[in-house]
């Protein structure tokens, strides 16, 4: 069963009342504003399948790990962003009967996510068991202008009766995570009350974050405020609620407003300050009123779209798909706070615990770099600088020394949280992705000062790790890297993963370059760093040079391809089309044993290296490797097809590039992998964005300029995308015959189009006629 | 801190009152009779460190597993023999003050395990806070004659007062496992009561085993039975107790007897039958009385020793060590019930959950084969035949087909219970050990009919597994076995583990031999099996032959050694003496990452193959491999040194053999590995036994005869051991100048001594003078 989404260019719409898919829809209709978010749970009572989820960025809990046999070096806990107090509730009771959307008969049911203006809307007519009929229309949003404020407008119309209805507004802090490893609740109550507004302050166990939730209600009808005839209080541990009894008249709509504020101890002193902050927000919101707040929020979303939209002409489903991705990325991370990062599921589910993976560096950074002001990307890169000390401790725990750093596979505070040796200890290419992100950020934003202030320290620590992680093989007379797991996690504990070896050597080379650059240009910083990290240039760089010159790379001289790892050719080489369709995805049908021993590739591995370092190889090399690995790749990570798609675009396999793009374009909306109920693939959405901009758009940085080489997927009429590059804002528009690049900024830009130099004046459009032949 | 054990040839004695080591002592003083067992917990109140443990063989619970990321093919549960109702309690209160051994002042404290007669004795003088002094002497045993009966004799003497004391006898079924994965209790109460005797019947959740515990008390003083002045009942969920108030007189000992019976639904119908069985046992025991039961039990132990003792002259510590091992092995498994097997910790602790590993086949089988009647070893081998169907299901779960079987790494009922992919799916050499055990049993007992009735079916299923588990490597033009873990678990997921490849090919060869033998000698059975398992001789055997002829074995042509796995030489090869002593054992000091990437070897791997198949190799080959691997082996599995010791004996490295023997000889008594608190290394005790019999004694089966080639460790004066071989009982006695072999049975035996043929008549002794030069 797949979600039934109505195609629309700006909205995600469903009229589906098959609630067996409800948890998937809840993921799809998630809202977020960078600081907090929640799944698209109903405001109403709902006794059907539902994963209730409210999340506050940075508020986490170190859940006890589950592990078969604990091994030295394993972390003791798994930090997760946890389910936070739930403030959505607007729960209706009519004559003692609950308006439970799972129990009533529904007509004209519709949920929609308005991406242009950033809200979730819902409407239905419900027929209760008593025969009473009500019509409901609601709007919900998390303000991106005032990011501690949530708003609900809820319009209810009795269609065949007059009388009283009861409306329960509540805050429920007595929540838990479905994946709480030992069924534990993570919150305790600090305080609760009703003055001046109903509130609950809760605290996480162990981490002692405080969170205040407060709400206020407004009711009106026919333009006039109305008063409840009765208000009753409900309270219990971590819970407050008010039951308003409202008089209603047949066919006369009543507007119900819930104003909510959520504050956390990340931004307030615990105690009065935190709670007063929430009350102040609430007063401010009540003062402005729903309509004004709504309009400011909608306006802010329009501005976000101005810098980040992709328009696809002639394909509504594709248009909806890419906007959904951009929308979710913008909901998840705003770059305001360098302590925050991007969990693979954003605010849309519990899986992966809201913690940070290498997805951020390899996939998300390019999106934020090109669609936000430079500070946003800088904060993402700085995040790892802030964790450098912990990464050094992490490496020490594993037996490394001398200031070597191993960044964690999974983290929220810099400490490793993942507990499988083959990942935690071996999937070390992540360390290289962090070095690459520094290079990528500095190159894109031309910010070499970042290297002197922050980057070099991180690079030295990572290079020190690589230099210790290799060892000299006597039989090979080369350096080897034993016992690693590459990005393709369907191979574990292999020797000489080509991508990891290549990335390690690149890191060493880049670090040497940066050392020299900083010494030549920022000598004070250079000296400061050398002293701080006790750097012995001669000894260390000499060893690095030795590793650079003598690294072993597995290679097949017959096929002239890089080998994903040593001994890869000992496997039985098969292609994906030999797998019976009913056995796909293999992760859901095959034993782990069978998967590991097969040749099948979960996600870009050698190809990840070709993507990062395409300039190092000629097109024929890219093509040979693509043609060898692509038929063996099952793409069972959402991060995979976008990388293959970009490389396919590069080597002129345009149909293949488009086919691969399609595998991620509507991954969650069409739920290809039967897992949207777990949350959205937020980080992979940035990969989809890259498939268009880097892939179809051929965007690169070359010679310190931005460069494009677009081609037009023939299934579309035209497409265009917006790019922020340093001080410039560009619009690139492509159809079968023309490429147009408009400089929407106030200074002229020098750029490359199909490797030719152009200068575009402010407000001007470069028009290029293409004669394009599809491969 | 290590246990302080007083050396004695027949007793394990400690006078240590440092209770920080108490959990270790509890392991050492464990009792068992094959059907049930318990740790050496005190009868008294004890508020200090203690792991209370009572276990009933075959009564298990499928505890929920803990696992980081569950993967397809993983089992859903981990079966463990669980902590059962505790019936030891004899808890004294004097004037309201509990006799708590952790709180009182102790004098003349002594615990001892009498191995000759199979009981645990304890004595002390306790000075209570009130100043009252009592002397206690107790004896506890689990009868091996009536294996559902436990007995305690408890003699208490008030040394400086007269008056009343209160004695609580109880059965506490409200117990839990310390390692219950989710803090769950596994037992529920079925019933409890006091008529005719106090009893509790409990049931395991999920598996629904029933266990009845009942007790009765007797009191006497100066030869006359005495009556309590008061008896009070205590009861609560899963708990019954009786508090007896006894009048005592200064300096007059009071004898207290606790008779206990424990029955389980493995042997009784649930309900009345189970409970009446316990009552009947109790009546029988009360009738016979403690002294008679004790004497029968002691006599039975003497008989066990008659067939299994090893005598070491001139080294009390060694004598104590080897007897402790033999004693624990005999306490753990008696071979009466083919449903039972041997957990690595026996009845002495919770670790490894009392479930079965390949330890049974590779280490324990030889001990029971040579010290018990043939039925005992046969039951061990039959255990796996009974699990064949489950082993086939297990292989199917992993994607194998056509009747291939993969026996579980860890099991209690035939289903896999272990949850680490690198073990569960990859440590498949266990399958070969099960085939080897069939060969070993049949060879030792000359029982070829076993092959026709049971063995061949198992061999075919295991061979089918190997035939599917290999694949053809194009670059090597050989069959390879990818993704395995050998016995050395400090390497995971390697390619072409030499031992596994060798064992697989041997299994295929042996299965073909057995097929032909059964066809030629038991044609009906042959036809029955071929039909039952749908065996296609031509197709299957042809493929097996192809694998046999074209298997790849990693080899170093320079050193002329077998390589533990492919690419082993890419590692940095170091010797154990390069590890700083404070970093040993590395499993407790190094990260798993560092261990995996090092060359260090946990336990015999290539050497395990040389041990199993020494006849396949010349002595020079054995020597070269031993000399290559031994210096890299850390022996951090208790199963390791014994194998190295036996091979060292074989190649004439007698000092080395003795040194390696010492590493296991008193492993638990001296707690080399700082882990005796977890329980005893019961299965490795069988390895120690082999170090003497197979190693120093040079015992082998050759040409269908038993063969010896003893040498004398120069640290001893002499040693001797008893061997049951088929219908014979032999005593082998060795000193520096002579070997004497006595035939203690009623028929003549043909045997080999130093490869010379001899016949020894019943009652006769062969005396052989040796001129032995130590290497």
Short mmCIF file of C-alpha atoms in Angstrom, two decimals, chain A residues 151-495:
data_model
loop_
_atom_site.label_atom_id
_atom_site.label_comp_id
_atom_site.label_asym_id
_atom_site.label_seq_id
_atom_site.Cartn_x
_atom_site.Cartn_y
_atom_site.Cartn_z
CA UNK A 151 -0.51 28.18 15.89
CA UNK A 152 -3.67 26.29 15.11
CA UNK A 153 -6.81 27.67 13.60
CA UNK A 154 -9.66 25.24 13.87
CA UNK A 155 -13.06 26.02 12.41
CA UNK A 156 -15.90 23.75 13.39
CA UNK A 157 -19.45 23.95 12.06
CA UNK A 158 -22.31 21.86 13.45
CA UNK A 159 -24.25 20.77 10.40
CA UNK A 160 -27.36 19.28 11.94
CA UNK A 161 -27.60 20.38 15.52
CA UNK A 162 -27.24 23.24 17.99
CA UNK A 163 -26.14 22.96 21.59
CA UNK A 164 -22.87 22.68 23.44
CA UNK A 165 -19.62 21.09 22.43
CA UNK A 166 -16.64 20.43 24.65
CA UNK A 167 -13.21 21.39 23.40
CA UNK A 168 -10.14 20.09 25.23
CA UNK A 169 -6.90 22.02 24.75
CA UNK A 170 -3.99 20.28 26.32
CA UNK A 171 -0.25 19.87 26.67
CA UNK A 172 0.77 16.31 27.20
CA UNK A 173 4.28 15.93 28.53
CA UNK A 174 3.70 12.32 29.57
CA UNK A 175 4.97 11.08 26.24
CA UNK A 176 7.50 8.46 25.34
CA UNK A 177 9.52 7.29 22.37
CA UNK A 178 8.30 4.21 20.60
CA UNK A 179 11.93 3.13 20.34
CA UNK A 180 12.81 3.83 23.96
CA UNK A 181 15.20 0.93 24.34
CA UNK A 182 14.00 -0.19 27.71
CA UNK A 183 10.49 1.23 27.64
CA UNK A 184 11.65 4.15 29.73
CA UNK A 185 10.08 7.61 29.83
CA UNK A 186 12.67 10.32 29.39
CA UNK A 187 10.87 13.30 30.93
CA UNK A 188 10.06 14.34 34.47
CA UNK A 189 7.87 17.23 35.50
CA UNK A 190 9.42 20.40 36.85
CA UNK A 191 6.20 22.32 37.33
CA UNK A 192 2.74 22.82 35.92
CA UNK A 193 0.00 25.33 36.41
CA UNK A 194 -2.63 27.55 34.87
CA UNK A 195 -1.47 31.08 35.63
CA UNK A 196 -1.23 33.24 33.72
CA UNK A 197 -1.59 30.54 31.05
CA UNK A 198 -1.78 26.77 31.28
CA UNK A 199 1.76 25.44 31.24
CA UNK A 200 3.95 22.44 31.86
CA UNK A 201 7.69 22.58 32.40
CA UNK A 202 9.45 19.27 31.93
CA UNK A 203 13.00 18.12 32.29
CA UNK A 204 14.87 15.36 30.52
CA UNK A 205 16.45 12.78 32.76
CA UNK A 206 20.26 12.71 32.80
CA UNK A 207 20.73 15.60 30.33
CA UNK A 208 18.52 17.98 32.37
CA UNK A 209 17.17 20.01 29.49
CA UNK A 210 14.17 22.06 30.52
CA UNK A 211 11.29 22.73 28.18
CA UNK A 212 8.29 24.94 28.84
CA UNK A 213 5.04 24.56 26.93
CA UNK A 214 2.17 26.98 27.33
CA UNK A 215 -0.96 27.76 25.39
CA UNK A 216 -3.86 30.13 25.13
CA UNK A 217 -7.22 29.80 23.43
CA UNK A 218 -9.43 32.19 21.47
CA UNK A 219 -12.91 31.51 20.21
CA UNK A 220 -14.98 33.52 17.77
CA UNK A 221 -17.98 33.16 15.59
CA UNK A 222 -19.45 35.39 12.93
CA UNK A 223 -16.67 37.89 13.57
CA UNK A 224 -17.25 38.22 17.31
CA UNK A 225 -15.24 36.68 20.13
CA UNK A 226 -17.27 34.15 22.06
CA UNK A 227 -16.84 32.95 25.61
CA UNK A 228 -17.05 29.35 26.79
CA UNK A 229 -19.98 28.72 29.08
CA UNK A 230 -17.77 26.62 31.26
CA UNK A 231 -14.04 25.95 31.64
CA UNK A 232 -12.81 22.89 33.52
CA UNK A 233 -9.23 22.11 34.42
CA UNK A 234 -7.53 18.77 33.92
CA UNK A 235 -4.15 18.04 35.31
CA UNK A 236 -1.90 15.14 36.10
CA UNK A 237 1.80 14.40 36.00
CA UNK A 238 3.36 16.38 33.12
CA UNK A 239 -0.11 17.21 31.81
CA UNK A 240 -2.46 20.17 31.83
CA UNK A 241 -5.64 20.65 29.91
CA UNK A 242 -8.64 22.95 29.79
CA UNK A 243 -12.04 21.77 28.69
CA UNK A 244 -14.04 24.62 27.19
CA UNK A 245 -17.75 24.17 26.83
CA UNK A 246 -18.84 26.17 23.80
CA UNK A 247 -22.37 26.91 22.64
CA UNK A 248 -22.77 26.20 18.92
CA UNK A 249 -25.55 26.89 16.46
CA UNK A 250 -26.45 24.74 13.47
CA UNK A 251 -24.58 25.80 10.34
CA UNK A 252 -22.75 28.62 12.11
CA UNK A 253 -18.95 28.12 12.07
CA UNK A 254 -17.00 28.63 15.27
CA UNK A 255 -13.34 29.60 14.97
CA UNK A 256 -11.07 28.11 17.56
CA UNK A 257 -7.49 29.30 17.91
CA UNK A 258 -4.74 27.62 19.84
CA UNK A 259 -1.66 29.78 20.45
CA UNK A 260 1.31 27.85 21.75
CA UNK A 261 4.77 28.74 22.87
CA UNK A 262 7.63 26.34 23.48
CA UNK A 263 10.88 27.46 25.06
CA UNK A 264 13.89 25.40 26.03
CA UNK A 265 16.91 25.75 28.23
CA UNK A 266 19.12 25.87 25.13
CA UNK A 267 18.05 29.51 24.90
CA UNK A 268 16.80 30.48 28.38
CA UNK A 269 18.02 30.14 31.92
CA UNK A 270 16.17 27.39 33.66
CA UNK A 271 13.48 28.56 36.04
CA UNK A 272 11.52 31.80 35.76
CA UNK A 273 13.34 33.02 32.70
CA UNK A 274 12.38 29.95 30.69
CA UNK A 275 8.74 30.06 31.69
CA UNK A 276 8.43 33.82 31.37
CA UNK A 277 9.98 33.55 27.93
CA UNK A 278 7.18 31.24 26.94
CA UNK A 279 4.53 33.54 28.46
CA UNK A 280 6.05 36.57 26.73
CA UNK A 281 5.99 34.76 23.40
CA UNK A 282 2.39 33.89 23.99
CA UNK A 283 1.41 37.45 24.88
CA UNK A 284 3.21 38.68 21.79
CA UNK A 285 1.35 36.16 19.64
CA UNK A 286 -2.04 36.92 21.18
CA UNK A 287 -1.35 40.55 20.62
CA UNK A 288 -0.56 40.18 16.97
CA UNK A 289 -3.28 37.67 16.38
CA UNK A 290 -3.42 34.65 14.14
CA UNK A 291 -3.94 36.39 10.82
CA UNK A 292 -0.98 38.71 11.20
CA UNK A 293 1.31 35.94 12.41
CA UNK A 294 0.14 33.72 9.60
CA UNK A 295 0.82 36.36 7.01
CA UNK A 296 4.35 37.10 8.29
CA UNK A 297 5.10 33.40 8.27
CA UNK A 298 3.78 32.95 4.74
CA UNK A 299 5.81 35.92 3.59
CA UNK A 300 8.97 34.46 5.10
CA UNK A 301 8.35 31.22 3.24
CA UNK A 302 7.97 33.10 -0.01
CA UNK A 303 11.37 34.64 0.61
CA UNK A 304 12.92 31.25 1.21
CA UNK A 305 11.49 30.05 -2.07
CA UNK A 306 12.88 33.07 -3.85
CA UNK A 307 16.41 31.79 -3.19
CA UNK A 308 15.92 28.08 -3.34
CA UNK A 309 13.11 27.11 -5.69
CA UNK A 310 13.47 24.67 -8.53
CA UNK A 311 10.84 24.90 -11.24
CA UNK A 312 10.13 21.95 -13.47
CA UNK A 313 7.85 22.70 -16.40
CA UNK A 314 5.74 20.01 -17.95
CA UNK A 315 5.83 17.50 -15.11
CA UNK A 316 3.60 18.24 -12.12
CA UNK A 317 4.66 15.14 -10.19
CA UNK A 318 8.33 16.03 -10.56
CA UNK A 319 7.61 19.63 -9.59
CA UNK A 320 5.75 18.51 -6.49
CA UNK A 321 8.54 16.06 -5.64
CA UNK A 322 11.42 18.51 -5.79
CA UNK A 323 9.53 21.25 -3.95
CA UNK A 324 8.64 18.79 -1.21
CA UNK A 325 12.34 18.04 -0.79
CA UNK A 326 13.35 21.69 -0.69
CA UNK A 327 10.51 22.44 1.71
CA UNK A 328 11.51 19.68 4.13
CA UNK A 329 15.17 20.71 4.03
CA UNK A 330 14.20 24.27 4.86
CA UNK A 331 11.91 23.09 7.63
CA UNK A 332 14.67 21.00 9.19
CA UNK A 333 17.66 23.29 9.37
CA UNK A 334 17.95 27.05 9.24
CA UNK A 335 21.57 27.46 10.23
CA UNK A 336 20.79 29.93 12.99
CA UNK A 337 22.47 27.91 15.74
CA UNK A 338 25.87 26.28 15.25
CA UNK A 339 25.02 23.74 17.97
CA UNK A 340 22.35 22.19 15.77
CA UNK A 341 22.65 19.85 12.84
CA UNK A 342 20.52 17.71 10.57
CA UNK A 343 19.21 14.29 11.51
CA UNK A 344 18.49 11.89 8.63
CA UNK A 345 14.79 12.11 9.41
CA UNK A 346 14.66 15.75 10.49
CA UNK A 347 11.63 16.30 12.73
CA UNK A 348 9.61 13.63 11.00
CA UNK A 349 10.19 10.43 12.95
CA UNK A 350 12.21 8.60 15.55
CA UNK A 351 14.47 6.52 13.31
CA UNK A 352 18.16 7.44 13.50
CA UNK A 353 17.35 9.41 16.65
CA UNK A 354 17.67 12.87 15.13
CA UNK A 355 21.44 12.62 15.39
CA UNK A 356 24.10 13.64 12.91
CA UNK A 357 25.70 11.37 10.29
CA UNK A 358 28.13 12.06 7.47
CA UNK A 359 25.01 12.82 5.40
CA UNK A 360 25.45 16.39 6.58
CA UNK A 361 28.86 16.88 5.02
CA UNK A 362 28.41 14.78 1.91
CA UNK A 363 24.83 15.61 1.00
CA UNK A 364 23.32 18.50 2.94
CA UNK A 365 26.17 20.98 2.88
CA UNK A 366 25.92 21.66 -0.88
CA UNK A 367 22.20 22.39 -0.62
CA UNK A 368 22.51 24.89 2.21
CA UNK A 369 25.65 26.35 0.67
CA UNK A 370 23.76 27.19 -2.53
CA UNK A 371 20.43 28.26 -1.12
CA UNK A 372 21.24 30.18 2.06
CA UNK A 373 23.54 32.92 3.18
CA UNK A 374 27.16 31.70 3.69
CA UNK A 375 26.78 31.74 7.48
CA UNK A 376 24.43 28.75 7.31
CA UNK A 377 26.95 26.47 5.61
CA UNK A 378 29.68 27.86 7.82
CA UNK A 379 27.72 26.85 10.91
CA UNK A 380 27.43 23.33 9.56
CA UNK A 381 31.20 23.15 9.12
CA UNK A 382 31.86 24.83 12.46
CA UNK A 383 29.70 22.20 14.15
CA UNK A 384 32.51 19.68 13.65
CA UNK A 385 35.16 22.15 14.74
CA UNK A 386 33.27 22.45 18.03
CA UNK A 387 33.42 18.68 18.36
CA UNK A 388 37.13 18.33 17.62
CA UNK A 389 38.13 17.67 21.19
CA UNK A 390 35.56 14.91 21.50
CA UNK A 391 36.71 13.41 18.22
CA UNK A 392 40.25 13.27 19.59
CA UNK A 393 38.95 11.59 22.74
CA UNK A 394 37.02 9.16 20.60
CA UNK A 395 40.18 8.20 18.72
CA UNK A 396 42.06 7.81 22.00
CA UNK A 397 39.39 5.44 23.23
CA UNK A 398 40.17 3.24 20.24
CA UNK A 399 43.91 3.35 20.87
CA UNK A 400 45.05 6.24 18.64
CA UNK A 401 47.29 8.91 20.04
CA UNK A 402 49.08 12.14 19.32
CA UNK A 403 46.02 14.27 18.64
CA UNK A 404 44.49 11.98 16.01
CA UNK A 405 40.76 12.52 15.65
CA UNK A 406 38.05 10.10 14.63
CA UNK A 407 34.74 11.85 14.26
CA UNK A 408 31.80 9.73 15.37
CA UNK A 409 29.54 7.92 12.97
CA UNK A 410 26.54 9.17 14.87
CA UNK A 411 26.48 12.00 17.33
CA UNK A 412 24.61 14.82 18.89
CA UNK A 413 27.22 16.25 21.23
CA UNK A 414 30.44 15.07 19.65
CA UNK A 415 30.47 11.69 21.36
CA UNK A 416 30.02 8.49 19.41
CA UNK A 417 26.58 6.95 19.79
CA UNK A 418 26.63 4.04 17.40
CA UNK A 419 27.24 0.56 18.69
CA UNK A 420 28.14 -1.80 15.89
CA UNK A 421 31.87 -2.37 15.65
CA UNK A 422 31.77 -2.69 11.88
CA UNK A 423 30.33 0.82 11.68
CA UNK A 424 31.61 2.63 14.75
CA UNK A 425 35.20 1.50 14.39
CA UNK A 426 35.38 0.78 10.69
CA UNK A 427 33.17 3.10 8.68
CA UNK A 428 35.88 5.68 9.00
CA UNK A 429 35.46 7.30 5.60
CA UNK A 430 33.19 9.69 7.51
CA UNK A 431 36.35 11.30 8.81
CA UNK A 432 37.35 12.07 5.23
CA UNK A 433 33.94 13.51 4.42
CA UNK A 434 34.46 16.03 7.21
CA UNK A 435 37.77 17.08 5.69
CA UNK A 436 36.14 17.23 2.27
CA UNK A 437 33.38 19.47 3.63
CA UNK A 438 35.97 21.98 4.79
CA UNK A 439 37.51 21.99 1.32
CA UNK A 440 34.07 22.25 -0.27
CA UNK A 441 32.88 25.08 1.95
CA UNK A 442 36.09 27.10 1.56
CA UNK A 443 36.13 26.61 -2.19
CA UNK A 444 32.48 27.53 -2.65
CA UNK A 445 32.53 30.57 -0.45
CA UNK A 446 36.14 31.58 -1.05
CA UNK A 447 36.67 31.79 2.69
CA UNK A 448 40.33 30.81 3.23
CA UNK A 449 40.34 32.56 6.57
CA UNK A 450 38.18 29.72 7.79
CA UNK A 451 41.15 27.41 7.29
CA UNK A 452 43.38 29.55 9.44
CA UNK A 453 40.85 30.03 12.19
CA UNK A 454 39.28 26.57 12.34
CA UNK A 455 39.80 24.27 9.37
CA UNK A 456 43.49 23.49 9.67
CA UNK A 457 43.19 22.17 13.20
CA UNK A 458 40.51 19.74 12.12
CA UNK A 459 42.51 18.70 9.06
CA UNK A 460 45.65 18.00 11.06
CA UNK A 461 43.74 15.86 13.52
CA UNK A 462 42.05 13.86 10.77
CA UNK A 463 45.32 13.42 8.88
CA UNK A 464 46.97 12.17 12.02
CA UNK A 465 44.26 9.57 12.25
CA UNK A 466 44.82 8.34 8.70
CA UNK A 467 48.56 8.27 9.20
CA UNK A 468 48.09 5.91 12.15
CA UNK A 469 45.26 3.91 10.66
CA UNK A 470 47.33 2.60 7.76
CA UNK A 471 50.07 0.03 8.17
CA UNK A 472 52.88 -1.19 6.00
CA UNK A 473 52.20 -4.45 4.23
CA UNK A 474 55.35 -6.47 3.72
CA UNK A 475 53.98 -8.63 0.89
CA UNK A 476 52.54 -5.64 -0.96
CA UNK A 477 55.34 -3.19 -0.11
CA UNK A 478 52.58 -0.62 0.18
CA UNK A 479 50.55 1.03 2.89
CA UNK A 480 47.26 -0.73 3.45
CA UNK A 481 44.12 0.12 5.39
CA UNK A 482 42.75 -3.03 6.97
CA UNK A 483 39.36 -3.62 8.52
CA UNK A 484 37.16 -0.88 7.14
CA UNK A 485 33.59 -0.47 6.05
CA UNK A 486 32.98 1.77 3.06
CA UNK A 487 29.83 3.74 2.28
CA UNK A 488 28.45 0.48 0.87
CA UNK A 489 27.44 -1.01 4.20
CA UNK A 490 26.61 -4.30 2.49
CA UNK A 491 30.30 -5.05 2.92
CA UNK A 492 31.77 -4.94 6.40
CA UNK A 493 35.31 -5.19 7.65
CA UNK A 494 37.03 -5.29 4.30
CA UNK A 495 40.62 -4.52 3.49
#
